PDB file of C-alpha atoms and ligand atoms in Angstrom:
ATOM      1  CA  MET A   1     -16.565  -3.424  -5.676  1.00  0.00           C
ATOM      2  CA  LEU A   2     -14.204  -6.285  -4.795  1.00  0.00           C
ATOM      3  CA  ILE A   3     -10.623  -6.200  -3.503  1.00  0.00           C
ATOM      4  CA  ASP A   4      -8.159  -9.041  -4.091  1.00  0.00           C
ATOM      5  CA  THR A   5      -6.292  -8.891  -0.799  1.00  0.00           C
ATOM      6  CA  HIS A   6      -3.496 -11.248  -1.886  1.00  0.00           C
ATOM      7  CA  SER A   7      -2.244 -10.958  -5.451  1.00  0.00           C
ATOM      8  CA  HIS A   8       1.171 -11.872  -6.858  1.00  0.00           C
ATOM      9  CA  ILE A   9       0.232 -10.475 -10.254  1.00  0.00           C
ATOM     10  CA  TYR A  10       3.698  -8.884 -10.472  1.00  0.00           C
ATOM     11  CA  GLU A  11       5.155 -12.383 -10.992  1.00  0.00           C
ATOM     12  CA  PRO A  12       6.523 -13.521 -14.398  1.00  0.00           C
ATOM     13  CA  GLU A  13       3.471 -15.771 -14.957  1.00  0.00           C
ATOM     14  CA  PHE A  14       1.677 -12.589 -16.034  1.00  0.00           C
ATOM     15  CA  ASP A  15       4.414 -11.031 -18.161  1.00  0.00           C
ATOM     16  CA  SER A  16       2.716 -11.895 -21.452  1.00  0.00           C
ATOM     17  CA  ASP A  17      -0.797 -10.635 -20.622  1.00  0.00           C
ATOM     18  CA  ARG A  18      -0.721  -8.579 -17.413  1.00  0.00           C
ATOM     19  CA  ALA A  19      -2.549  -5.591 -18.926  1.00  0.00           C
ATOM     20  CA  GLN A  20      -5.363  -7.865 -20.116  1.00  0.00           C
ATOM     21  CA  ALA A  21      -5.530  -9.597 -16.710  1.00  0.00           C
ATOM     22  CA  LEU A  22      -5.901  -6.184 -15.058  1.00  0.00           C
ATOM     23  CA  GLN A  23      -8.559  -5.220 -17.596  1.00  0.00           C
ATOM     24  CA  ARG A  24     -10.483  -8.379 -16.649  1.00  0.00           C
ATOM     25  CA  CYS A  25     -10.251  -7.243 -13.007  1.00  0.00           C
ATOM     26  CA  LEU A  26     -11.939  -3.961 -13.826  1.00  0.00           C
ATOM     27  CA  GLU A  27     -14.622  -5.771 -15.861  1.00  0.00           C
ATOM     28  CA  SER A  28     -15.339  -7.915 -12.770  1.00  0.00           C
ATOM     29  CA  ASP A  29     -15.373  -4.832 -10.520  1.00  0.00           C
ATOM     30  CA  VAL A  30     -12.132  -5.880  -8.803  1.00  0.00           C
ATOM     31  CA  GLN A  31     -10.789  -2.378  -8.317  1.00  0.00           C
ATOM     32  CA  LEU A  32      -7.944  -2.814  -5.841  1.00  0.00           C
ATOM     33  CA  LEU A  33      -5.149  -5.363  -5.496  1.00  0.00           C
ATOM     34  CA  MET A  34      -3.140  -5.778  -2.309  1.00  0.00           C
ATOM     35  CA  LEU A  35       0.357  -6.999  -3.202  1.00  0.00           C
ATOM     36  CA  PRO A  36       2.209  -9.117  -0.620  1.00  0.00           C
ATOM     37  CA  ALA A  37       5.989  -8.992  -0.980  1.00  0.00           C
ATOM     38  CA  ILE A  38       8.142 -12.148  -0.984  1.00  0.00           C
ATOM     39  CA  ASP A  39      11.857 -11.277  -0.983  1.00  0.00           C
ATOM     40  CA  LYS A  40      14.541  -9.280  -2.786  1.00  0.00           C
ATOM     41  CA  GLU A  41      14.249 -11.496  -5.894  1.00  0.00           C
ATOM     42  CA  SER A  42      10.830  -9.997  -6.607  1.00  0.00           C
ATOM     43  CA  TYR A  43      10.619  -6.634  -4.765  1.00  0.00           C
ATOM     44  CA  GLU A  44      11.670  -4.677  -7.834  1.00  0.00           C
ATOM     45  CA  ARG A  45       9.042  -6.392 -10.034  1.00  0.00           C
ATOM     46  CA  MET A  46       6.387  -5.433  -7.481  1.00  0.00           C
ATOM     47  CA  PHE A  47       7.615  -1.810  -7.263  1.00  0.00           C
ATOM     48  CA  GLU A  48       7.569  -1.490 -11.043  1.00  0.00           C
ATOM     49  CA  LEU A  49       3.932  -2.614 -11.203  1.00  0.00           C
ATOM     50  CA  VAL A  50       2.943  -0.134  -8.480  1.00  0.00           C
ATOM     51  CA  ARG A  51       4.670   2.695 -10.390  1.00  0.00           C
ATOM     52  CA  GLN A  52       2.720   1.681 -13.499  1.00  0.00           C
ATOM     53  CA  TYR A  53      -0.720   1.334 -11.837  1.00  0.00           C
ATOM     54  CA  PRO A  54      -0.577   3.450  -8.664  1.00  0.00           C
ATOM     55  CA  GLN A  55      -4.373   3.759  -8.310  1.00  0.00           C
ATOM     56  CA  MET A  56      -5.030   0.049  -8.463  1.00  0.00           C
ATOM     57  CA  MET A  57      -2.083  -1.346  -6.437  1.00  0.00           C
ATOM     58  CA  ARG A  58      -1.492  -1.361  -2.684  1.00  0.00           C
ATOM     59  CA  PRO A  59       1.964  -2.838  -1.981  1.00  0.00           C
ATOM     60  CA  MET A  60       3.155  -4.440   1.229  1.00  0.00           C
ATOM     61  CA  MET A  61       6.686  -5.111   2.439  1.00  0.00           C
ATOM     62  CA  GLY A  62       8.041  -8.197   4.184  1.00  0.00           C
ATOM     63  CA  LEU A  63      10.259 -11.272   4.059  1.00  0.00           C
ATOM     64  CA  HIS A  64       8.420 -14.549   3.354  1.00  0.00           C
ATOM     65  CA  PRO A  65       9.184 -17.432   5.769  1.00  0.00           C
ATOM     66  CA  THR A  66      10.399 -19.771   3.006  1.00  0.00           C
ATOM     67  CA  SER A  67      12.871 -17.074   1.928  1.00  0.00           C
ATOM     68  CA  ILE A  68      14.623 -17.612   5.273  1.00  0.00           C
ATOM     69  CA  ASN A  69      15.320 -21.302   4.622  1.00  0.00           C
ATOM     70  CA  GLU A  70      18.864 -21.908   3.295  1.00  0.00           C
ATOM     71  CA  ASN A  71      19.443 -18.157   3.304  1.00  0.00           C
ATOM     72  CA  PRO A  72      22.688 -17.185   5.067  1.00  0.00           C
ATOM     73  CA  VAL A  73      21.903 -13.458   4.755  1.00  0.00           C
ATOM     74  CA  TRP A  74      18.338 -13.471   6.079  1.00  0.00           C
ATOM     75  CA  ARG A  75      19.211 -10.955   8.789  1.00  0.00           C
ATOM     76  CA  GLU A  76      20.449  -8.530   6.136  1.00  0.00           C
ATOM     77  CA  ASP A  77      17.249  -9.168   4.218  1.00  0.00           C
ATOM     78  CA  LEU A  78      15.239  -8.330   7.333  1.00  0.00           C
ATOM     79  CA  ALA A  79      17.167  -5.084   7.701  1.00  0.00           C
ATOM     80  CA  ARG A  80      16.250  -4.293   4.089  1.00  0.00           C
ATOM     81  CA  VAL A  81      12.543  -4.744   4.938  1.00  0.00           C
ATOM     82  CA  GLU A  82      12.845  -2.257   7.763  1.00  0.00           C
ATOM     83  CA  GLU A  83      14.790   0.145   5.554  1.00  0.00           C
ATOM     84  CA  TYR A  84      12.049   0.026   2.893  1.00  0.00           C
ATOM     85  CA  LEU A  85       9.327   0.575   5.498  1.00  0.00           C
ATOM     86  CA  HIS A  86      11.243   3.592   6.737  1.00  0.00           C
ATOM     87  CA  HIS A  87      12.173   4.930   3.264  1.00  0.00           C
ATOM     88  CA  PRO A  88       9.899   3.594   0.505  1.00  0.00           C
ATOM     89  CA  PRO A  89      11.749   3.368  -2.812  1.00  0.00           C
ATOM     90  CA  GLN A  90      11.458   5.930  -5.590  1.00  0.00           C
ATOM     91  CA  GLY A  91       7.910   6.203  -6.930  1.00  0.00           C
ATOM     92  CA  ILE A  92       6.293   4.228  -4.090  1.00  0.00           C
ATOM     93  CA  GLU A  93       4.211   6.399  -1.822  1.00  0.00           C
ATOM     94  CA  ARG A  94       4.041   3.951   1.094  1.00  0.00           C
ATOM     95  CA  PHE A  95       3.509   0.348   2.137  1.00  0.00           C
ATOM     96  CA  TRP A  96       0.112  -0.745   3.467  1.00  0.00           C
ATOM     97  CA  GLY A  97       1.097  -3.773   5.502  1.00  0.00           C
ATOM     98  CA  VAL A  98       3.984  -5.944   6.653  1.00  0.00           C
ATOM     99  CA  GLY A  99       3.697  -9.116   4.603  1.00  0.00           C
ATOM    100  CA  GLU A 100       3.812 -11.700   3.730  1.00  0.00           C
ATOM    101  CA  ILE A 101       5.458 -12.951   6.876  1.00  0.00           C
ATOM    102  CA  GLY A 102       4.855 -16.005   9.015  1.00  0.00           C
ATOM    103  CA  LEU A 103       5.764 -19.653   9.496  1.00  0.00           C
ATOM    104  CA  ASP A 104       6.121 -22.406   6.885  1.00  0.00           C
ATOM    105  CA  PHE A 105       7.386 -25.802   8.020  1.00  0.00           C
ATOM    106  CA  TYR A 106       6.066 -27.626   4.968  1.00  0.00           C
ATOM    107  CA  TRP A 107       9.307 -27.617   2.959  1.00  0.00           C
ATOM    108  CA  SER A 108      11.756 -27.923   5.833  1.00  0.00           C
ATOM    109  CA  ASN A 109      11.842 -28.208   9.600  1.00  0.00           C
ATOM    110  CA  ASP A 110      15.444 -27.052   9.859  1.00  0.00           C
ATOM    111  CA  TYR A 111      14.819 -23.313  10.087  1.00  0.00           C
ATOM    112  CA  ARG A 112      12.123 -23.130  12.740  1.00  0.00           C
ATOM    113  CA  GLU A 113      14.075 -20.859  15.059  1.00  0.00           C
ATOM    114  CA  GLN A 114      15.166 -18.529  12.288  1.00  0.00           C
ATOM    115  CA  GLN A 115      11.645 -18.295  10.874  1.00  0.00           C
ATOM    116  CA  MET A 116      10.284 -17.639  14.340  1.00  0.00           C
ATOM    117  CA  GLU A 117      12.813 -14.870  14.980  1.00  0.00           C
ATOM    118  CA  ALA A 118      12.178 -13.233  11.599  1.00  0.00           C
ATOM    119  CA  PHE A 119       8.413 -13.437  12.088  1.00  0.00           C
ATOM    120  CA  GLU A 120       8.495 -11.859  15.523  1.00  0.00           C
ATOM    121  CA  ALA A 121      10.915  -9.151  14.358  1.00  0.00           C
ATOM    122  CA  GLN A 122       8.532  -8.244  11.546  1.00  0.00           C
ATOM    123  CA  ILE A 123       5.526  -8.145  13.880  1.00  0.00           C
ATOM    124  CA  GLU A 124       7.512  -5.616  15.922  1.00  0.00           C
ATOM    125  CA  MET A 125       8.104  -3.589  12.745  1.00  0.00           C
ATOM    126  CA  ALA A 126       4.361  -3.617  12.044  1.00  0.00           C
ATOM    127  CA  LEU A 127       3.681  -2.308  15.552  1.00  0.00           C
ATOM    128  CA  LYS A 128       6.342   0.378  15.166  1.00  0.00           C
ATOM    129  CA  TYR A 129       4.936   1.609  11.833  1.00  0.00           C
ATOM    130  CA  ASP A 130       1.273   1.057  12.834  1.00  0.00           C
ATOM    131  CA  LEU A 131       0.666  -1.378   9.967  1.00  0.00           C
ATOM    132  CA  PRO A 132      -1.345  -4.598   9.711  1.00  0.00           C
ATOM    133  CA  ILE A 133       0.520  -7.876   9.275  1.00  0.00           C
ATOM    134  CA  VAL A 134      -0.295 -10.287   6.441  1.00  0.00           C
ATOM    135  CA  VAL A 135       0.491 -13.755   7.686  1.00  0.00           C
ATOM    136  CA  HIS A 136       1.396 -16.892   5.732  1.00  0.00           C
ATOM    137  CA  THR A 137       0.984 -20.176   7.622  1.00  0.00           C
ATOM    138  CA  ARG A 138       1.713 -23.638   6.256  1.00  0.00           C
ATOM    139  CA  SER A 139       2.076 -26.804   8.364  1.00  0.00           C
ATOM    140  CA  ALA A 140       2.477 -24.499  11.361  1.00  0.00           C
ATOM    141  CA  TRP A 141      -0.942 -23.585  12.764  1.00  0.00           C
ATOM    142  CA  THR A 142      -0.128 -24.816  16.279  1.00  0.00           C
ATOM    143  CA  GLU A 143       3.056 -22.731  16.382  1.00  0.00           C
ATOM    144  CA  MET A 144       1.233 -19.777  14.816  1.00  0.00           C
ATOM    145  CA  CYS A 145      -1.375 -19.796  17.575  1.00  0.00           C
ATOM    146  CA  GLU A 146       1.407 -19.934  20.192  1.00  0.00           C
ATOM    147  CA  VAL A 147       3.215 -16.915  18.723  1.00  0.00           C
ATOM    148  CA  MET A 148       0.029 -14.893  18.447  1.00  0.00           C
ATOM    149  CA  GLU A 149      -0.944 -15.728  22.034  1.00  0.00           C
ATOM    150  CA  ARG A 150       2.414 -14.272  23.116  1.00  0.00           C
ATOM    151  CA  PHE A 151       1.549 -11.028  21.292  1.00  0.00           C
ATOM    152  CA  ALA A 152      -2.014 -10.850  22.660  1.00  0.00           C
ATOM    153  CA  GLY A 153      -2.822  -7.438  24.099  1.00  0.00           C
ATOM    154  CA  ARG A 154      -0.034  -5.651  22.189  1.00  0.00           C
ATOM    155  CA  GLY A 155      -2.406  -4.160  19.602  1.00  0.00           C
ATOM    156  CA  VAL A 156      -1.365  -6.314  16.639  1.00  0.00           C
ATOM    157  CA  ARG A 157      -3.809  -6.205  13.720  1.00  0.00           C
ATOM    158  CA  GLY A 158      -3.806  -7.980  10.390  1.00  0.00           C
ATOM    159  CA  VAL A 159      -4.800 -10.859   8.195  1.00  0.00           C
ATOM    160  CA  PHE A 160      -4.307 -14.624   8.287  1.00  0.00           C
ATOM    161  CA  HIS A 161      -3.927 -15.176   4.576  1.00  0.00           C
ATOM    162  CA  ALA A 162      -5.224 -18.490   3.175  1.00  0.00           C
ATOM    163  CA  PHE A 163      -6.724 -19.448   6.504  1.00  0.00           C
ATOM    164  CA  SER A 164      -7.002 -23.234   6.534  1.00  0.00           C
ATOM    165  CA  ASP A 165      -7.305 -24.325  10.152  1.00  0.00           C
ATOM    166  CA  ASP A 166     -10.371 -25.191  12.233  1.00  0.00           C
ATOM    167  CA  VAL A 167     -12.995 -23.132  14.057  1.00  0.00           C
ATOM    168  CA  GLU A 168     -11.096 -23.449  17.339  1.00  0.00           C
ATOM    169  CA  SER A 169      -8.011 -21.740  15.893  1.00  0.00           C
ATOM    170  CA  TYR A 170     -10.215 -19.065  14.315  1.00  0.00           C
ATOM    171  CA  ARG A 171     -11.737 -18.281  17.715  1.00  0.00           C
ATOM    172  CA  LEU A 172      -8.376 -18.386  19.504  1.00  0.00           C
ATOM    173  CA  LEU A 173      -6.652 -16.100  16.973  1.00  0.00           C
ATOM    174  CA  LYS A 174      -9.526 -13.606  17.120  1.00  0.00           C
ATOM    175  CA  LYS A 175      -8.825 -13.154  20.827  1.00  0.00           C
ATOM    176  CA  CYS A 176      -5.143 -12.353  20.197  1.00  0.00           C
ATOM    177  CA  GLY A 177      -5.652  -9.153  18.210  1.00  0.00           C
ATOM    178  CA  ASP A 178      -7.721  -7.414  15.545  1.00  0.00           C
ATOM    179  CA  PHE A 179      -7.563 -10.114  12.893  1.00  0.00           C
ATOM    180  CA  LEU A 180      -9.301 -10.938   9.630  1.00  0.00           C
ATOM    181  CA  PHE A 181      -9.167 -14.234   7.773  1.00  0.00           C
ATOM    182  CA  GLY A 182      -8.302 -14.478   4.079  1.00  0.00           C
ATOM    183  CA  VAL A 183     -10.493 -16.904   2.140  1.00  0.00           C
ATOM    184  CA  GLY A 184      -9.470 -17.943  -1.368  1.00  0.00           C
ATOM    185  CA  GLY A 185      -9.912 -20.585  -4.052  1.00  0.00           C
ATOM    186  CA  VAL A 186      -9.606 -23.521  -1.658  1.00  0.00           C
ATOM    187  CA  VAL A 187     -13.128 -22.798  -0.392  1.00  0.00           C
ATOM    188  CA  THR A 188     -14.503 -23.671  -3.855  1.00  0.00           C
ATOM    189  CA  PHE A 189     -12.873 -27.106  -3.983  1.00  0.00           C
ATOM    190  CA  LYS A 190     -15.048 -30.208  -3.634  1.00  0.00           C
ATOM    191  CA  LYS A 191     -14.905 -31.644  -0.106  1.00  0.00           C
ATOM    192  CA  SER A 192     -13.267 -28.463   1.154  1.00  0.00           C
ATOM    193  CA  LYS A 193     -12.996 -28.544   4.954  1.00  0.00           C
ATOM    194  CA  LEU A 194     -12.658 -24.780   4.789  1.00  0.00           C
ATOM    195  CA  ALA A 195     -16.207 -24.448   3.445  1.00  0.00           C
ATOM    196  CA  GLU A 196     -17.567 -25.883   6.696  1.00  0.00           C
ATOM    197  CA  VAL A 197     -15.394 -23.510   8.724  1.00  0.00           C
ATOM    198  CA  VAL A 198     -16.476 -20.479   6.671  1.00  0.00           C
ATOM    199  CA  LYS A 199     -20.119 -21.298   7.450  1.00  0.00           C
ATOM    200  CA  GLN A 200     -19.297 -20.742  11.115  1.00  0.00           C
ATOM    201  CA  MET A 201     -17.239 -17.576  10.671  1.00  0.00           C
ATOM    202  CA  ASP A 202     -18.704 -14.078  10.940  1.00  0.00           C
ATOM    203  CA  LEU A 203     -18.808 -12.226   7.644  1.00  0.00           C
ATOM    204  CA  GLU A 204     -17.205  -9.303   9.502  1.00  0.00           C
ATOM    205  CA  ASP A 205     -14.073 -11.464   9.913  1.00  0.00           C
ATOM    206  CA  ILE A 206     -13.679 -12.561   6.283  1.00  0.00           C
ATOM    207  CA  ILE A 207     -11.778 -10.984   3.407  1.00  0.00           C
ATOM    208  CA  LEU A 208     -11.393 -12.375  -0.111  1.00  0.00           C
ATOM    209  CA  GLU A 209      -8.164 -13.235  -1.893  1.00  0.00           C
ATOM    210  CA  THR A 210      -6.782 -15.213  -4.822  1.00  0.00           C
ATOM    211  CA  ASP A 211      -3.060 -15.785  -4.010  1.00  0.00           C
ATOM    212  CA  CYS A 212      -2.694 -15.754  -7.809  1.00  0.00           C
ATOM    213  CA  PRO A 213      -1.056 -17.336  -9.758  1.00  0.00           C
ATOM    214  CA  TYR A 214      -1.692 -20.174  -7.243  1.00  0.00           C
ATOM    215  CA  LEU A 215      -4.778 -21.838  -5.672  1.00  0.00           C
ATOM    216  CA  THR A 216      -7.146 -21.280  -8.595  1.00  0.00           C
ATOM    217  CA  PRO A 217     -10.856 -21.499  -7.721  1.00  0.00           C
ATOM    218  CA  VAL A 218     -13.440 -23.653  -9.456  1.00  0.00           C
ATOM    219  CA  PRO A 219     -14.403 -23.379 -12.363  1.00  0.00           C
ATOM    220  CA  HIS A 220     -10.810 -22.628 -13.421  1.00  0.00           C
ATOM    221  CA  ARG A 221      -9.042 -25.086 -11.113  1.00  0.00           C
ATOM    222  CA  GLY A 222      -5.873 -26.396 -12.792  1.00  0.00           C
ATOM    223  CA  GLU A 223      -5.306 -23.193 -14.758  1.00  0.00           C
ATOM    224  CA  ARG A 224      -3.314 -20.123 -13.749  1.00  0.00           C
ATOM    225  CA  ASN A 225      -5.150 -18.078 -11.152  1.00  0.00           C
ATOM    226  CA  GLU A 226      -5.694 -14.337 -11.597  1.00  0.00           C
ATOM    227  CA  SER A 227      -7.104 -11.536  -9.475  1.00  0.00           C
ATOM    228  CA  SER A 228     -10.417 -11.248 -11.354  1.00  0.00           C
ATOM    229  CA  TYR A 229     -11.247 -14.781 -10.132  1.00  0.00           C
ATOM    230  CA  VAL A 230     -11.812 -13.376  -6.653  1.00  0.00           C
ATOM    231  CA  LYS A 231     -15.420 -13.044  -7.877  1.00  0.00           C
ATOM    232  CA  PHE A 232     -15.748 -16.860  -7.807  1.00  0.00           C
ATOM    233  CA  VAL A 233     -14.593 -16.858  -4.184  1.00  0.00           C
ATOM    234  CA  CYS A 234     -17.144 -14.143  -3.407  1.00  0.00           C
ATOM    235  CA  ALA A 235     -19.922 -16.196  -5.013  1.00  0.00           C
ATOM    236  CA  LYS A 236     -18.939 -19.311  -3.040  1.00  0.00           C
ATOM    237  CA  VAL A 237     -18.847 -17.453   0.271  1.00  0.00           C
ATOM    238  CA  ALA A 238     -22.293 -15.994  -0.539  1.00  0.00           C
ATOM    239  CA  GLU A 239     -23.612 -19.514  -1.189  1.00  0.00           C
ATOM    240  CA  LEU A 240     -22.141 -20.835   2.079  1.00  0.00           C
ATOM    241  CA  LYS A 241     -23.421 -17.909   4.141  1.00  0.00           C
ATOM    242  CA  GLU A 242     -26.792 -17.968   2.318  1.00  0.00           C
ATOM    243  CA  VAL A 243     -26.696 -14.279   1.484  1.00  0.00           C
ATOM    244  CA  ASP A 244     -26.515 -12.296  -1.779  1.00  0.00           C
ATOM    245  CA  TYR A 245     -23.245 -11.863  -3.662  1.00  0.00           C
ATOM    246  CA  GLN A 246     -23.589  -8.117  -3.144  1.00  0.00           C
ATOM    247  CA  VAL A 247     -23.771  -8.510   0.639  1.00  0.00           C
ATOM    248  CA  VAL A 248     -20.480 -10.454   0.685  1.00  0.00           C
ATOM    249  CA  ALA A 249     -18.822  -7.990  -1.710  1.00  0.00           C
ATOM    250  CA  GLU A 250     -19.814  -4.982   0.386  1.00  0.00           C
ATOM    251  CA  GLN A 251     -18.999  -6.459   3.784  1.00  0.00           C
ATOM    252  CA  THR A 252     -15.628  -7.953   2.815  1.00  0.00           C
ATOM    253  CA  THR A 253     -14.576  -4.732   1.072  1.00  0.00           C
ATOM    254  CA  ALA A 254     -15.539  -2.763   4.188  1.00  0.00           C
ATOM    255  CA  ASN A 255     -13.479  -5.223   6.270  1.00  0.00           C
ATOM    256  CA  VAL A 256     -10.393  -4.702   4.068  1.00  0.00           C
ATOM    257  CA  LYS A 257     -10.751  -0.925   4.198  1.00  0.00           C
ATOM    258  CA  ARG A 258     -11.012  -1.004   7.977  1.00  0.00           C
ATOM    259  CA  ILE A 259      -7.997  -3.222   8.701  1.00  0.00           C
ATOM    260  CA  PHE A 260      -5.671  -1.576   6.109  1.00  0.00           C
ATOM    261  CA  LYS A 261      -7.041   1.950   6.723  1.00  0.00           C
ATOM    262  CA  LEU A 262      -7.484   2.374   2.945  1.00  0.00           C
TER     263      LEU A 262
HETATM  264 ZN1   ZN B 301       1.303 -15.166  -1.157  1.00  0.00          ZN
END
């Protein structure tokens, strides 16, 4: 059994064939999808999917760092995250993580302080509700390591989604809490630096993800990504670690179940 730990399959890209995409998941033994939230523009779409497929979906709640840029009401939006964690909406049993949250300085450098404040506030929410964090990091690995070092020893647990930094950051972050590292389609790309890093990571620290509809793995690079393609990521990790596909599937699924208490 495989778990896609980062799926945006609730997005409109799947409106015309979502049921078939989910059927392809089951045919590839992808039985569970973890759904990271983005912001209020898409929360309701995510909730609706969870109501429709409660056995297969595990929703999270959070405010994405890029949803803080140019957003005059981001503090209200943060309050909404906390409200949802406290009182899940109708038909949603619970949330399984606080995410996706984090730092993204790729699009703009003008909201560093706001992103930092929102990130730290949401880590505090995760601690309060005993939930793992699911962390998005883009053009901000140095700052990410600094924030996590400040939280070291506080009992934070979670996932660095789409991990893309070097072995040194991997080792440093591991010391800051109980963390796993999300590996996705990028590892299948030719000349992927990540492939070399994955070779040096412990299989106990790795979980598999797609980030669909983005970051499509080979052999479908250039097309829309979907959760069933997590099997291609699994196969690539198996090749890099020189173990059987089944070994990677079992270990990464066990890792997900441990960190999310599934
Ligand atoms: Zn995402």
